[in-house]
Structures are given as structure tokens and as C-alpha cells.
Amino acid sequence: MTFPTHTVEKIGGTSMSRVNELLDTLFIAGREGAALYGRVFVVSAFGGITNLLLEHKKSGQPGVYARFANNDDDHGWLDALTEVGHAMRAAHGDILDNPGDRNMADEFVRERIEGARSCLFDLQRLCSYGHFRLGDHMMVIRELLSGLGEAHSAFVTTLLLQRAGVNARFIDLSGWRDETEHTLAERIAAGLSDVDLSAEMPIVTGYAQCSEGLMREFDRGYSEVTFARIAAHTGAREAIIHKEFHLSSADPKLVGEEAVRKLGHTNYDVADQLSNLGMEAIHPKAAKTLRQAEVPLRVTNAFDPGDPGTLIDDQPTDTPAVEIVTGLKVVALELFEQDMVGVKGYDAAILDALKRHNVWIVSKTSNANTITHYVQASLKVVRRVAHDLEALYPAAQVSARTLALVSPIGRDLKGLRVLSRGLAALEEAGIEVIAAHQTPRGVDVQFVLGTGDLDAGITALHRALIEGRAVQAPRQAA
């Protein structure tokens, strides 16, 4: 592979659904000849396709994988797979104008969908024998299905670019019909081995099949991990994530377009805090890869080509400031035991139960006889954790309730009195604060509010800490 000074760039699923608009704003954008190249693009599946293949990320509505895993009947997952094929054809039908290109994309979808269908049927037949268990293969099936979406979008994008006169090249890392086993590093190296970045534009699948199993560790964050590893492997000048919005000081739909500020420059510490609160600028493991490889990250608005976006690197700031206010709904899992004081083991037992039920911990507080974890999970799942803890500690009182956690974040908050000013702003807005947390490192402060106060809390804190005005935020009903 020829390595000029280049960038590795990732396009998310929502932006991918408008990929034909990106011809003018991103891929070409007035470039000609050699200026078109020196860029590697890593693509996600078109918006909604991965939800249909696996399960809906927010609602949990089952897709092909979930229906196959439940195995209620063959028709459930078969119908779901057929629906995926229709959705893929509809997606590229809106993007590709040339009939020949549409036919090629249709055939690509047919071959992949029929291949997956045959694979699932064969696996079902194999597992009808007592020596084989379907559960042993479900993670492989999840990976197989995930790869269909990225392979489709990368293939379609390549056709679109080639039709526009760009020497684009489809790089399929999904391992489709590959009989050999590769690590992620080997898969990336093989896929890019003979690419000339000075004259070709690689369009790479966000999913990469590898012996480590990306889904096992990263689940649906795998495309950012692939993106980061490619940037590190190739020694990219910069890694760029293109979203459909700027990385801003708050959700503009919530606090107003005129009130938000583009971050412009921040560091990986802030990015990690955002990830912890479910607002991922980049997956924490992907950020770690880029940070260790000394590759800076830039987050841009794919549809605002003239704006440089926000640079994320490992540099501290010279000026303390609140950079962003965000939040999410959490479940507070609280264990109270009067005899806990001075006794070890409670922390480990709670963590073990949370890990067993695959629950994401956002924050934690404790005192002499109470440990509270604020977690991101359904109340149903947290109640299962509570049931396990009640069985382990019969004398304990274990409770779970839904709350909201709102957090001002910045590279350096020291000396800004964010905790006291935040409490005052929330008080002025008529919002009750259930708990507040601040660590000595000075990168974030967390306010725990009632569930109905999430949006109002973000608005009040943004006005006080970023806009510099403490105007009463509208109160939402609990």
C-alpha cells in the first residue's frame, strides 16, 4: 500500500442514507484529479438497516438476529430477512440513478441475503443434532448479519462514486465466504495491501470479520473501532468522523440553534465523559487506539463542508470552561444494609451482578451503609439485578427507580464553581436536585434530577454555565 499524507474518515448511518448529497459536499466538493485522493472512507450501514438485521437500538424491536435467537418459528426470521432485502433495495434505489448500477446493487443484495438465508438454514439443521448447540454459534451469526449492512452501503457508495468519475474501490473486510481466519490487524493489512491512496479512494466496510470477534467486545460500536484501527495502522494524518450535526455545547433542538456553540477544540478526556453518558463522539476503545497512535480526531458536519468541525486531541486547555451540557435517563440501583459499615465485599458483589446482567454503569456513590449505582438499562433488567442482590443479602433493602442525570463537562472546570452555580441555576428554574457529584479531577459535575426534569435541567445549566445567563427554564411535568 502506498501511504501518502492522508486521512481516514468515517460516515455514520444517518449521513449514509443521504450519501448522494455527500458527492458535492464531501467526496468531490470541487476537487479534481489527485486532489480527490489521499482519503480512506469507512462507512456504516444505511440508516435503519442494522436495526432490521439485529434489533432496534432504542426500542428493542427484534430484527433477524433476535427472531432467529428466539427461534419461535422459521417464518419470523425468514420474513425479517426478506424485509431487510426490500429495505436495502429501497435504500440504494433512492441513491443510484443509473439503471445498470441499480441492477448491480440489486444482484449484490440478492447474493448476500440468499447466502445468509442458506447459512442460517444449514445451522438450524446442524443444531437439530444433539451434539451441536445453537447458542454456541449466536455471536458468529450476529457478526455475519452485521456485516451485510456495511458491505451493502460500501458497495453502493463505490458504484455512486465510480459513476461520478472517482476511482473508488470497494474494500470488503466482512470476510464473506472467506475460509481463512485473520486477526483484525491482519484483515486490515490484507484489505489495504495493494491500494494506492494517491490514485484510489478506498470505500471500506465498517464491520471487519476477525478472530477477536468485534461484536463480542464492542457490539454495535464496532465500526468506530475498525475506523480507528485503520487510521492507526496506516499512520493517518488525521481521523475524521462525519456526522449530520456539529459537536455542540448541547442539543440545539433542546436549547435552541442560536444558543448552542460548536466545541471547536476539546480532548479525549471530554470525549470519554460524553461516551459514558451515551453521547458518543467516538467509542472509548476507538479513542484509546487513536490516542496511543497519536492520531488526532476531528468531528465534522458532513453537510457543512466549509466548517472545520471540532478537533479532539490529547492537549489540555489554557482556559477553564464548561464546554458541553448533556444528560440521560438512568436507573438508580440502591442497596442499603445497616450492618455494611466496615464490612468488605458488598462493592464486588454488586459489580458482579451488574456485569452478569450486562448493565452499563454511568456513576456511583456510597456512604457508610448505602451504595448507589446510576446505570443505563431498562428498569426490568435492573430489577433482576436487585432480585439477585436481595437473595445474596436478605437483610438489605434494595431499590430501583428511574431518574435523570445531567452533567456539565469540560477539559478543566477548576475554579469555575460549577457545582454551586449549577445548584443555583436549577433552584432558580424550580428543579429539585436529588443528588450532586463532583470529583477532584475537575472535568465533570453530575446532577441527579427527577426523570421529567431532564430537558429542563440541561436547558437551565446551559444557560447559566455556557450562555452566561440564569433564565428560568420551562419546567416539565414529572
Coordinates of C-alpha atoms in Angstrom, one line a residue:
M1 CA 0.0 0.0 0.0
T2 CA 1.2 3.5 -0.8
F3 CA 0.9 5.8 2.2
P4 CA 0.9 9.5 1.3
T5 CA -0.2 12.1 3.8
H6 CA -3.7 11.0 4.2
T7 CA -6.9 11.0 6.3
V8 CA -9.1 8.1 7.4
E9 CA -12.8 9.3 7.5
K10 CA -15.9 7.6 8.9
I11 CA -19.5 8.3 7.8
G12 CA -22.3 7.3 10.2
G13 CA -25.6 5.6 9.2
T14 CA -27.8 8.6 9.2
S15 CA -25.5 10.5 6.9
M16 CA -25.0 7.4 4.7
S17 CA -28.7 7.5 3.9
R18 CA -28.0 10.9 2.2
V19 CA -24.8 9.7 0.6
N20 CA -25.8 11.1 -2.8
E21 CA -25.8 14.6 -1.2
L22 CA -22.3 14.0 0.0
L23 CA -20.9 13.8 -3.5
D24 CA -20.8 17.6 -3.7
T25 CA -20.2 18.4 0.0
L26 CA -17.6 15.7 0.9
F27 CA -16.4 13.2 -1.7
I28 CA -15.8 15.6 -4.5
A29 CA -16.5 19.1 -3.2
G30 CA -14.8 20.9 -6.1
R31 CA -11.7 18.6 -6.1
E32 CA -10.2 17.3 -9.3
G33 CA -7.5 14.8 -10.2
A34 CA -5.0 13.9 -7.5
A35 CA -6.8 16.2 -5.0
L36 CA -9.7 13.7 -4.8
Y37 CA -7.5 11.1 -3.2
G38 CA -5.4 10.6 -0.1
R39 CA -8.6 9.7 1.8
V40 CA -9.9 6.4 3.1
F41 CA -13.6 6.3 3.9
V42 CA -15.1 3.8 6.4
V43 CA -18.8 3.5 6.1
S44 CA -21.7 2.4 8.3
A45 CA -24.8 0.7 7.0
F46 CA -27.6 2.9 5.6
G47 CA -29.8 4.3 8.4
G48 CA -32.1 1.7 9.9
I49 CA -30.6 -1.4 8.2
T50 CA -28.6 -2.6 11.2
N51 CA -31.8 -2.3 13.3
L52 CA -33.6 -4.6 10.9
L53 CA -30.7 -7.0 10.9
L54 CA -30.2 -7.2 14.7
E55 CA -32.7 -5.4 16.8
H56 CA -33.8 -1.8 17.1
K57 CA -31.1 0.1 19.1
K58 CA -33.6 2.2 21.0
S59 CA -36.9 0.3 21.1
G60 CA -35.5 -3.2 21.2
Q61 CA -37.9 -4.3 18.4
P62 CA -36.5 -7.7 17.1
G63 CA -34.7 -7.9 13.8
V64 CA -33.4 -11.0 12.0
Y65 CA -30.9 -11.9 14.7
A66 CA -33.4 -11.5 17.6
R67 CA -36.0 -13.5 15.8
F68 CA -33.6 -16.3 14.9
A69 CA -32.3 -16.3 18.5
N70 CA -35.8 -16.7 19.9
N71 CA -36.5 -19.4 17.3
D72 CA -40.2 -19.1 17.7
D73 CA -40.7 -20.3 14.1
D74 CA -38.9 -20.2 10.8
H75 CA -41.2 -17.7 9.3
G76 CA -40.3 -15.0 11.8
W77 CA -36.6 -14.6 10.9
L78 CA -37.2 -15.5 7.3
D79 CA -39.8 -12.8 6.9
A80 CA -37.4 -10.4 8.7
L81 CA -34.6 -11.2 6.4
T82 CA -36.8 -10.7 3.3
E83 CA -37.7 -7.3 4.8
V84 CA -34.0 -6.4 5.1
G85 CA -33.6 -7.2 1.4
H86 CA -36.5 -4.9 0.5
A87 CA -35.1 -2.1 2.7
M88 CA -31.7 -2.4 1.1
R89 CA -33.1 -2.2 -2.4
A90 CA -35.2 0.8 -1.4
A91 CA -32.1 2.5 0.1
H92 CA -29.9 2.2 -2.9
G93 CA -32.9 2.8 -5.2
D94 CA -33.1 6.3 -3.8
I95 CA -29.3 6.9 -4.2
L96 CA -28.4 5.3 -7.6
D97 CA -29.8 7.0 -10.7
N98 CA -28.2 4.7 -13.3
P99 CA -30.3 1.5 -14.1
G100 CA -27.1 -0.5 -14.6
D101 CA -25.8 0.5 -11.2
R102 CA -29.2 -0.3 -9.6
N103 CA -29.2 -3.8 -11.2
M104 CA -25.7 -4.5 -9.9
A105 CA -26.7 -3.4 -6.4
D106 CA -29.9 -5.5 -6.6
E107 CA -27.8 -8.5 -7.5
F108 CA -25.4 -7.8 -4.7
V109 CA -28.2 -7.7 -2.2
R110 CA -29.8 -10.9 -3.6
E111 CA -26.5 -12.8 -3.3
R112 CA -25.8 -11.7 0.2
I113 CA -29.3 -12.2 1.5
E114 CA -29.7 -15.6 -0.1
G115 CA -26.2 -16.6 1.3
A116 CA -27.2 -15.6 4.8
R117 CA -30.5 -17.4 4.5
S118 CA -28.8 -20.6 3.4
C119 CA -26.3 -20.3 6.2
L120 CA -29.0 -19.9 8.9
F121 CA -30.9 -22.8 7.5
D122 CA -27.8 -25.0 7.5
L123 CA -27.0 -24.0 11.1
Q124 CA -30.6 -24.9 12.2
R125 CA -30.3 -28.3 10.6
L126 CA -26.9 -28.9 12.1
C127 CA -28.2 -27.9 15.6
S128 CA -31.1 -30.4 15.3
Y129 CA -28.5 -33.0 16.3
G130 CA -27.8 -33.3 20.0
H131 CA -24.0 -32.7 19.7
F132 CA -24.5 -29.1 18.5
R133 CA -26.0 -26.2 20.4
L134 CA -27.4 -23.1 18.6
G135 CA -26.3 -20.9 21.5
D136 CA -22.7 -21.7 20.8
H137 CA -22.9 -20.0 17.4
M138 CA -25.1 -17.0 18.0
M139 CA -22.3 -14.5 18.3
V140 CA -21.0 -15.6 14.9
I141 CA -24.5 -15.2 13.4
R142 CA -24.7 -11.7 14.9
E143 CA -21.4 -10.8 13.2
L144 CA -22.4 -12.4 9.9
L145 CA -25.7 -10.4 9.8
S146 CA -24.0 -7.1 10.9
G147 CA -21.5 -7.4 8.0
L148 CA -24.4 -7.5 5.5
G149 CA -25.3 -3.8 6.1
E150 CA -21.8 -2.3 5.8
A151 CA -20.9 -4.4 2.8
H152 CA -24.1 -3.2 1.0
S153 CA -23.5 0.5 1.8
A154 CA -19.8 0.3 0.8
F155 CA -20.7 -1.4 -2.5
V156 CA -23.4 1.1 -3.3
T157 CA -21.2 4.1 -2.4
T158 CA -18.4 2.7 -4.6
L159 CA -20.8 2.5 -7.6
L160 CA -22.1 6.0 -7.0
L161 CA -18.5 7.4 -6.9
Q162 CA -17.4 5.5 -9.9
R163 CA -20.4 6.8 -11.9
A164 CA -19.3 10.3 -10.9
G165 CA -15.8 9.7 -12.2
V166 CA -14.0 8.9 -9.0
N167 CA -11.6 6.0 -8.9
A168 CA -13.3 4.4 -5.9
R169 CA -12.5 0.9 -4.7
F170 CA -14.8 -1.4 -2.7
I171 CA -12.8 -2.9 0.3
D172 CA -14.9 -5.7 1.9
L173 CA -13.5 -6.6 5.3
S174 CA -16.6 -8.6 6.3
G175 CA -14.9 -11.9 5.5
W176 CA -17.8 -13.0 3.2
R177 CA -17.1 -16.6 2.1
D178 CA -13.5 -16.3 3.3
E179 CA -12.3 -19.7 4.5
T180 CA -9.2 -18.3 6.3
E181 CA -9.0 -16.8 9.8
H182 CA -7.4 -13.4 10.4
T183 CA -6.8 -11.1 13.3
L184 CA -8.2 -7.6 12.9
A185 CA -4.7 -6.2 12.1
E186 CA -4.2 -8.9 9.5
R187 CA -7.7 -8.3 8.0
I188 CA -7.0 -4.6 7.6
A189 CA -3.5 -5.1 6.3
A190 CA -4.7 -7.7 3.7
G191 CA -7.6 -5.5 2.6
L192 CA -5.5 -2.4 2.0
S193 CA -2.3 -4.2 0.9
D194 CA -2.3 -3.2 -2.8
V195 CA -4.2 0.1 -2.5
D196 CA -2.6 3.2 -3.9
L197 CA -4.0 6.1 -1.9
S198 CA -2.6 8.7 -4.2
A199 CA -4.8 7.4 -7.1
E200 CA -7.6 5.4 -5.4
M201 CA -10.4 6.2 -2.9
P202 CA -11.0 3.1 -0.8
I203 CA -14.6 2.7 0.5
V204 CA -14.2 0.3 3.4
T205 CA -16.8 -1.7 5.4
G206 CA -17.2 -0.6 9.0
Y207 CA -17.5 -4.2 10.0
A208 CA -14.4 -6.4 9.9
Q209 CA -14.5 -10.1 10.5
C210 CA -11.7 -11.2 12.7
S211 CA -10.6 -13.8 15.2
E212 CA -11.1 -11.4 18.1
G213 CA -14.8 -11.0 17.3
L214 CA -15.6 -7.3 17.2
M215 CA -19.2 -7.8 18.3
R216 CA -18.2 -9.8 21.4
E217 CA -16.4 -6.8 22.9
F218 CA -17.8 -3.7 21.1
D219 CA -21.2 -4.8 19.9
R220 CA -22.6 -2.0 17.7
G221 CA -19.6 0.2 18.3
Y222 CA -17.5 -2.0 16.0
S223 CA -17.4 0.4 13.0
E224 CA -15.6 3.1 15.0
V225 CA -13.1 0.5 16.3
T226 CA -12.4 -0.6 12.7
F227 CA -12.1 3.1 11.7
A228 CA -9.6 3.8 14.5
R229 CA -7.5 0.7 13.8
I230 CA -7.3 1.6 10.1
A231 CA -6.2 5.2 11.0
A232 CA -3.6 3.8 13.4
H233 CA -2.4 1.1 11.0
T234 CA -1.9 3.5 8.1
G235 CA -0.4 6.3 10.2
A236 CA -3.1 8.8 9.2
R237 CA -2.5 12.5 9.5
E238 CA -6.0 12.8 10.9
A239 CA -9.0 10.6 11.7
I240 CA -12.3 12.3 10.8
I241 CA -15.9 11.4 11.8
H242 CA -18.6 12.9 9.7
K243 CA -21.9 13.3 11.4
E244 CA -25.1 15.1 10.4
F245 CA -24.6 17.8 13.0
H246 CA -21.8 19.7 14.7
L247 CA -20.4 18.6 18.1
S248 CA -22.1 21.4 20.1
S249 CA -22.4 22.6 23.6
A250 CA -25.9 21.0 23.9
D251 CA -28.6 19.6 21.7
P252 CA -29.7 22.5 19.5
K253 CA -33.2 21.1 19.3
L254 CA -33.4 21.5 23.0
V255 CA -31.7 24.8 23.9
G256 CA -32.1 26.5 20.5
E257 CA -29.9 26.8 17.4
E258 CA -29.0 30.3 18.4
A259 CA -27.8 29.3 21.9
V260 CA -25.5 26.4 21.2
R261 CA -21.8 26.8 20.5
K262 CA -19.7 24.4 18.4
L263 CA -17.0 23.0 20.6
G264 CA -14.2 23.6 18.0
H265 CA -11.5 22.0 20.1
T266 CA -11.6 19.6 23.0
N267 CA -9.7 16.5 24.2
Y268 CA -10.2 12.7 24.6
D269 CA -11.0 13.2 28.3
V270 CA -14.2 15.1 27.4
A271 CA -14.9 12.5 24.6
D272 CA -14.7 9.7 27.3
Q273 CA -17.2 11.6 29.5
L274 CA -19.6 12.0 26.7
S275 CA -19.4 8.3 25.9
N276 CA -20.1 7.5 29.5
L277 CA -23.3 9.5 29.2
G278 CA -24.4 7.8 25.9
M279 CA -23.5 10.8 23.7
E280 CA -20.7 9.2 21.8
A281 CA -18.3 11.4 19.9
I282 CA -16.4 8.2 19.5
H283 CA -16.3 4.8 21.2
P284 CA -13.9 4.8 24.2
K285 CA -11.8 1.9 22.8
A286 CA -11.5 3.6 19.4
A287 CA -10.5 6.8 21.2
K288 CA -7.8 4.9 23.0
T289 CA -6.4 3.4 19.8
L290 CA -6.2 6.9 18.2
R291 CA -4.7 8.5 21.3
Q292 CA -2.0 5.8 21.6
A293 CA -1.2 6.1 17.9
E294 CA -1.0 9.9 18.3
V295 CA -3.6 10.4 15.6
P296 CA -5.9 13.5 16.2
L297 CA -9.6 13.1 15.7
R298 CA -11.9 15.6 14.0
V299 CA -15.7 15.6 14.2
T300 CA -17.4 17.5 11.4
N301 CA -20.9 18.1 10.0
A302 CA -20.9 16.2 6.7
F303 CA -23.3 18.7 5.2
D304 CA -21.4 21.8 6.2
P305 CA -18.2 21.4 4.1
G306 CA -16.7 24.8 4.8
D307 CA -16.6 24.3 8.6
P308 CA -13.5 22.5 10.1
G309 CA -15.6 21.0 12.9
T310 CA -14.2 20.0 16.2
L311 CA -10.7 18.8 16.8
I312 CA -10.2 16.2 19.6
D313 CA -6.6 15.5 20.7
D314 CA -4.7 14.9 24.0
Q315 CA -4.0 18.5 24.8
P316 CA -5.2 20.3 27.9
T317 CA -6.8 23.7 27.7
D318 CA -5.4 27.0 28.8
T319 CA -8.8 28.4 29.7
P320 CA -11.1 26.6 32.2
A321 CA -14.6 26.4 30.8
V322 CA -17.8 24.3 30.6
E323 CA -17.8 23.0 27.1
I324 CA -20.9 20.9 26.9
V325 CA -24.0 20.0 28.9
T326 CA -25.6 16.7 28.3
G327 CA -27.6 14.1 30.2
L328 CA -29.6 10.9 30.0
K329 CA -32.2 8.9 31.9
V330 CA -30.7 6.4 34.3
V331 CA -31.9 3.9 36.9
A332 CA -30.7 4.3 40.4
L333 CA -29.9 0.9 42.0
E334 CA -29.6 1.5 45.7
L335 CA -28.5 -1.1 48.3
F336 CA -28.9 -0.2 52.0
E337 CA -27.7 -2.5 54.8
Q338 CA -27.3 -1.2 58.3
D339 CA -24.5 -3.6 59.1
M340 CA -22.5 -2.8 55.9
V341 CA -20.2 -0.3 57.7
G342 CA -16.7 -1.7 58.0
V343 CA -17.5 -4.9 56.0
K344 CA -15.9 -5.7 52.7
G345 CA -17.4 -7.5 49.7
Y346 CA -20.6 -5.5 49.0
D347 CA -19.0 -3.5 46.2
A348 CA -17.6 -6.6 44.5
A349 CA -20.9 -8.5 44.8
I350 CA -22.9 -5.6 43.3
L351 CA -20.5 -5.2 40.4
D352 CA -20.6 -8.9 39.7
A353 CA -24.4 -8.8 39.5
L354 CA -24.3 -5.8 37.2
K355 CA -21.8 -7.4 35.0
R356 CA -23.7 -10.7 34.9
H357 CA -26.8 -8.8 33.5
N358 CA -24.7 -6.7 31.2
V359 CA -25.6 -3.4 32.8
W360 CA -23.7 -0.2 31.9
I361 CA -22.6 1.8 35.0
V362 CA -22.8 5.6 34.5
S363 CA -21.9 6.8 38.0
K364 CA -21.7 5.6 41.6
T365 CA -21.9 7.0 45.2
S366 CA -21.6 5.4 48.6
N367 CA -21.6 6.1 52.3
A368 CA -21.2 4.0 55.4
N369 CA -24.2 1.7 54.8
T370 CA -25.5 2.6 51.3
I371 CA -24.2 2.0 47.8
T372 CA -26.0 3.6 44.8
H373 CA -25.2 2.9 41.2
Y374 CA -26.7 5.0 38.4
V375 CA -27.0 2.7 35.4
Q376 CA -28.2 2.8 31.9
A377 CA -30.6 -0.1 31.4
S378 CA -34.2 -0.9 31.4
L379 CA -36.0 -1.0 34.8
K380 CA -36.9 -4.6 34.1
V381 CA -33.2 -5.6 33.8
V382 CA -32.2 -3.6 36.9
R383 CA -34.9 -5.3 38.9
R384 CA -33.4 -8.7 38.0
V385 CA -30.1 -7.4 39.4
A386 CA -32.0 -6.2 42.6
H387 CA -33.5 -9.7 42.9
D388 CA -30.1 -11.3 42.8
L389 CA -28.8 -8.9 45.5
E390 CA -31.8 -9.5 47.7
A391 CA -31.1 -13.2 47.6
L392 CA -27.5 -12.6 48.5
Y393 CA -28.2 -10.1 51.2
P394 CA -31.6 -10.9 52.8
A395 CA -31.3 -8.2 55.4
A396 CA -30.6 -5.5 52.8
Q397 CA -33.1 -3.0 51.3
V398 CA -32.6 -2.9 47.5
S399 CA -34.5 -0.4 45.4
A400 CA -34.5 0.7 41.8
R401 CA -36.1 3.9 40.3
T402 CA -35.8 5.9 37.1
L403 CA -34.1 9.3 37.4
A404 CA -32.2 11.7 35.1
L405 CA -28.5 12.5 35.3
V406 CA -27.4 15.9 33.8
S407 CA -23.7 16.8 33.5
P408 CA -21.7 19.9 32.6
I409 CA -18.4 18.7 31.1
G410 CA -15.1 20.5 30.1
R411 CA -11.4 19.9 29.9
D412 CA -10.9 22.0 33.0
L413 CA -13.6 23.1 35.4
K414 CA -11.4 24.1 38.3
G415 CA -12.1 27.5 39.8
L416 CA -15.5 27.8 38.0
R417 CA -17.7 26.9 40.9
V418 CA -19.7 24.7 38.6
L419 CA -21.3 22.7 41.4
S420 CA -22.6 25.8 43.3
R421 CA -23.6 27.7 40.2
G422 CA -25.3 24.7 38.8
L423 CA -27.3 24.2 42.0
A424 CA -28.3 27.8 41.9
A425 CA -29.4 27.6 38.3
L426 CA -31.5 24.5 38.9
E427 CA -33.0 26.1 42.0
E428 CA -34.0 29.2 40.0
A429 CA -35.6 27.0 37.4
G430 CA -37.7 25.3 40.1
I431 CA -36.0 21.9 39.6
E432 CA -35.3 19.7 42.6
V433 CA -31.8 18.2 42.8
I434 CA -31.9 14.7 44.3
A435 CA -28.1 14.3 44.3
A436 CA -25.0 16.0 43.0
H437 CA -21.5 14.6 42.4
Q438 CA -18.1 16.3 41.7
T439 CA -14.7 14.6 41.5
P440 CA -11.4 16.3 42.3
R441 CA -10.2 16.0 38.7
G442 CA -12.4 18.8 37.6
V443 CA -13.7 17.5 34.2
D444 CA -17.4 17.0 35.0
V445 CA -20.1 17.6 37.6
Q446 CA -23.2 15.4 37.8
F447 CA -26.7 16.4 38.9
V448 CA -29.3 13.8 39.6
L449 CA -32.8 15.0 38.9
G450 CA -36.3 13.6 38.5
T451 CA -37.0 11.9 35.2
G452 CA -39.3 14.6 34.0
D453 CA -36.6 17.3 34.6
L454 CA -34.0 16.0 32.1
D455 CA -34.6 18.5 29.3
A456 CA -35.3 21.4 31.7
G457 CA -32.2 20.7 33.7
I458 CA -30.0 20.7 30.6
T459 CA -31.5 23.9 29.4
A460 CA -31.1 25.7 32.8
L461 CA -27.5 24.5 33.2
H462 CA -26.6 25.5 29.6
R463 CA -28.0 29.0 30.1
A464 CA -26.2 29.5 33.4
L465 CA -22.8 27.9 32.6
I466 CA -22.3 28.4 28.9
E467 CA -24.6 31.2 27.8
G468 CA -23.8 33.1 31.0
R469 CA -27.4 33.8 31.9
A470 CA -29.6 32.1 34.5
V471 CA -33.0 32.4 32.9
Q472 CA -35.7 30.1 34.3
A473 CA -36.0 27.0 32.2
P474 CA -39.5 25.7 31.5
R475 CA -40.5 23.1 34.0
Q476 CA -41.6 19.7 32.6
A477 CA -44.1 17.6 34.4
A478 CA -42.7 14.6 36.2

